[in-house]
Amino acid sequence: MAVESKSDDAPSQPGLTRQALVQAALRVLEREGVNGLSMRKVAAELGVKAASLYWHVRNKEELLDLLTDELMADAEAPPREGGWREQLREYCVRYRRHLLGKRDAAKVVAGRLVPGPHLLRLMEDQLGRLREAGFSDADAAMVNYALGAFVQGFVLQEQGPLSASEAMGAGRREVATAAGEQLRRLPQETFPHLVALADALTGPSMEDRFSFALERLLDGLSTLLEQGSDVRKEGTPDE
Amino acid sequence: MAVESKSDDAPSQPGLTRQALVQAALRVLEREGVNGLSMRKVAAELGVKAASLYWHVRNKEELLDLLTDELMADAEAPPREGGWREQLREYCVRYRRHLLGKRDAAKVVAGRLVPGPHLLRLMEDQLGRLREAGFSDADAAMVNYALGAFVQGFVLQEQGPLSASEAMGAGRREVATAAGEQLRRLPQETFPHLVALADALTGPSMEDRFSFALERLLDGLSTLLEQGSDVRKEGTPDE
DNA sequence: CACTCTCCCTAACAGTGTTAGTCGATCCGT
DNA sequence: ACGGATCGACTAACACTGTTAGGGAGAGTG
């Protein structure tokens, strides 16, 4: 269950566990967003003063590391049905949906590459499927990393701060149409393509953009697999 | 030169221009990193107090927006030689190198999707090449977004905080080998693939990972282009 | 001269991460 | 049962942060 990295076990009831601390942080994150996530508020959530947290956690950074893994706690691997491509697609789609479901999750997770136990569980599962699909060991590892970085990067844009327009009362849709308007207004002589493609650039939803990029990436993986199974052997034909 | 979005021109010598402000921010960013980038320090860089900045800029967010575009000021498009694939690859490679060259650039840029003039210039150029290569308008727009998100997301991982280990004296290489050690120590029964692929997972450099993912993505684009030139003969399919 | 407008200032507010030092409670060995 | 250690919380403080309110020097214009 809980991973005790040190040799200290819980003697009595410390009142505050690292686990409780992380879950309090999770609640604050959900309620106030990543900018409102402060040590003092996490402490208050536990009925405790800020300085007490530093007994259980070295830094805010360390708390964020723990929080990062906790965000992956209820992520689920897709069912093992269909070919490798369907499974990988479902993996990415679910990962994206999962991150989108938690407030500011992408901003917390972004760039925090040391994997905690929950992420390790998912990696283990995905690596297994990649190997079964016929990817070489080196390729499987690469693909695993690439997919993770891809989804995280994508969701980060999606969940991002909307720039300064966020302060104004504009929602996402309004920003998109306003951006389209702005593009269309550009001087045609110097920006012919931007003007011509204004709709194509600002029209598609984030969902569309994600699907598009994902399918292209999966296409790339499938050509890799075909080349690989040429060289490799006869290989198991994919289902 | 300077783009005045409002109709206010500089009457006398304001001493502080938005431009000067942004470049001061750029210097502070380079010197102190994104965590050390504060309004007070930017002001001090200009020999001025913090409150004065709010005359020229609404928010720190707005300053970061301007800074984001300024970070793209000296980015260069690749030469127009070779096929579309070489050019796109070179685009991504240069973009990555450019971001890596500026301190914490990825963290500043991350999720700030409203493009400034410098980025627009690059987009215009890339869209032109995509259309010349034979991509449909819709596809060109999608590819443009996908490549940007891909590179940004990737560099963000790369430039990221290294997690809590950063506080310790460990460099990137040490972290990688330590992570490999940690993976190899996992219980084989529950994490067989992670143990088996420990080297494959932690060995490759960021450069390798980037190249790998990039080539897969380009493969995917090339299959799209092949299919597209088949189907695309006659009219526009939808909308 | 008076008036407005530009632009920077001081002062302050509320909040941040983090450290030092303290102090009660609980456990342990004697 | 007592002395001491250790756990686990506390108060106080430091050095910051973004941001606003209001003041006031200086220039341009009537």
Coordinates of C-alpha atoms in Angstrom, one line a residue, chain A residues 77-198:
Chain A
A77 CA -5.8 1.5 -17.8
P78 CA -8.1 0.7 -20.8
P79 CA -9.5 -2.7 -21.2
R80 CA -7.5 -5.2 -23.2
E81 CA -9.7 -5.4 -26.2
G82 CA -8.9 -4.6 -29.8
G83 CA -5.5 -4.3 -31.3
W84 CA -2.5 -2.4 -29.9
R85 CA -3.6 0.7 -31.7
E86 CA -7.0 0.8 -30.2
Q87 CA -5.5 0.2 -26.8
L88 CA -2.8 2.8 -27.1
R89 CA -5.4 5.3 -28.4
E90 CA -7.6 4.6 -25.5
Y91 CA -4.7 5.0 -23.2
C92 CA -4.0 8.5 -24.4
V93 CA -7.7 9.5 -24.6
R94 CA -8.2 8.3 -21.0
Y95 CA -5.1 10.0 -19.8
R96 CA -6.1 13.2 -21.3
R97 CA -9.6 12.9 -19.9
H98 CA -8.2 12.1 -16.5
L99 CA -6.0 15.1 -16.4
L100 CA -8.8 17.4 -17.7
G101 CA -11.0 16.0 -15.0
K102 CA -8.8 17.3 -12.2
R103 CA -8.5 21.0 -11.8
D104 CA -5.1 22.3 -13.0
A105 CA -3.7 18.8 -13.0
A106 CA -1.6 19.4 -16.1
K107 CA 0.1 22.4 -14.5
V108 CA 0.9 20.4 -11.4
V109 CA 2.2 17.4 -13.3
A110 CA 4.0 19.4 -16.0
G111 CA 7.7 18.6 -16.1
R112 CA 7.6 16.5 -13.0
L113 CA 9.2 13.4 -14.5
V114 CA 10.1 11.3 -11.5
P115 CA 7.3 8.7 -11.5
G116 CA 5.6 7.7 -8.3
P117 CA 4.1 4.3 -7.5
H118 CA 0.7 5.0 -9.2
L119 CA 2.3 6.1 -12.4
L120 CA 4.7 3.1 -12.2
R121 CA 1.7 0.8 -12.2
L122 CA 0.4 2.4 -15.4
M123 CA 3.8 2.3 -17.0
E124 CA 4.2 -1.3 -16.2
D125 CA 0.9 -2.1 -17.8
Q126 CA 1.5 -0.1 -20.9
L127 CA 5.0 -1.5 -21.4
G128 CA 3.6 -5.0 -21.2
R129 CA 1.1 -4.2 -24.0
L130 CA 3.8 -2.5 -26.1
R131 CA 6.0 -5.6 -25.9
E132 CA 3.1 -7.9 -26.7
A133 CA 2.3 -5.7 -29.7
G134 CA 5.8 -6.5 -31.0
F135 CA 7.7 -3.4 -30.2
S136 CA 11.3 -3.9 -29.3
D137 CA 12.4 -3.2 -25.8
A138 CA 14.1 0.0 -26.8
D139 CA 11.1 1.1 -28.9
A140 CA 8.6 0.2 -26.1
A141 CA 10.4 2.4 -23.7
M142 CA 10.6 5.3 -26.2
V143 CA 7.0 5.0 -27.1
N144 CA 6.0 5.0 -23.4
Y145 CA 7.8 8.2 -22.8
A146 CA 6.7 9.8 -26.0
L147 CA 3.0 9.2 -25.4
G148 CA 3.2 10.5 -21.8
A149 CA 5.0 13.7 -22.9
F150 CA 2.6 14.1 -25.8
V151 CA -0.6 13.9 -23.7
Q152 CA 0.8 16.0 -20.9
G153 CA 2.0 18.7 -23.3
F154 CA -1.3 18.8 -25.0
V155 CA -3.4 19.0 -22.0
L156 CA -1.2 21.7 -20.6
Q157 CA -2.0 23.9 -23.6
E158 CA -5.6 23.0 -23.1
Q159 CA -5.8 23.8 -19.4
G160 CA -3.4 26.7 -19.7
P161 CA -4.0 30.2 -18.5
L162 CA -5.6 31.5 -21.7
S163 CA -3.1 34.3 -21.4
A164 CA -4.1 37.7 -20.2
S165 CA -7.6 37.3 -21.6
E166 CA -8.4 35.1 -18.7
A167 CA -8.6 38.1 -16.5
M168 CA -11.3 39.5 -18.7
G169 CA -14.6 37.8 -18.7
A170 CA -14.0 35.9 -21.9
G171 CA -14.6 32.2 -22.0
R172 CA -12.8 29.7 -24.2
R173 CA -15.1 29.9 -27.1
E174 CA -15.1 33.7 -27.2
V175 CA -11.3 33.7 -27.2
A176 CA -11.2 31.3 -30.1
T177 CA -13.6 33.4 -32.2
A178 CA -11.8 36.6 -31.2
A179 CA -8.5 35.0 -32.3
G180 CA -10.1 34.1 -35.6
E181 CA -11.2 37.7 -36.0
Q182 CA -7.7 38.9 -35.2
L183 CA -6.2 36.6 -37.8
R184 CA -8.6 37.6 -40.5
R185 CA -7.7 41.3 -39.9
L186 CA -4.0 40.8 -40.6
P187 CA -2.5 42.4 -43.7
Q188 CA -2.9 39.9 -46.5
E189 CA 0.3 40.8 -48.2
T190 CA 2.6 39.8 -45.4
F191 CA 0.4 37.1 -43.8
P192 CA -1.5 35.5 -46.7
H193 CA -1.7 32.0 -45.2
L194 CA -2.7 33.1 -41.8
V195 CA -5.6 35.1 -43.2
A196 CA -6.6 32.3 -45.5
L197 CA -6.4 29.6 -42.8
A198 CA -7.9 31.7 -40.1

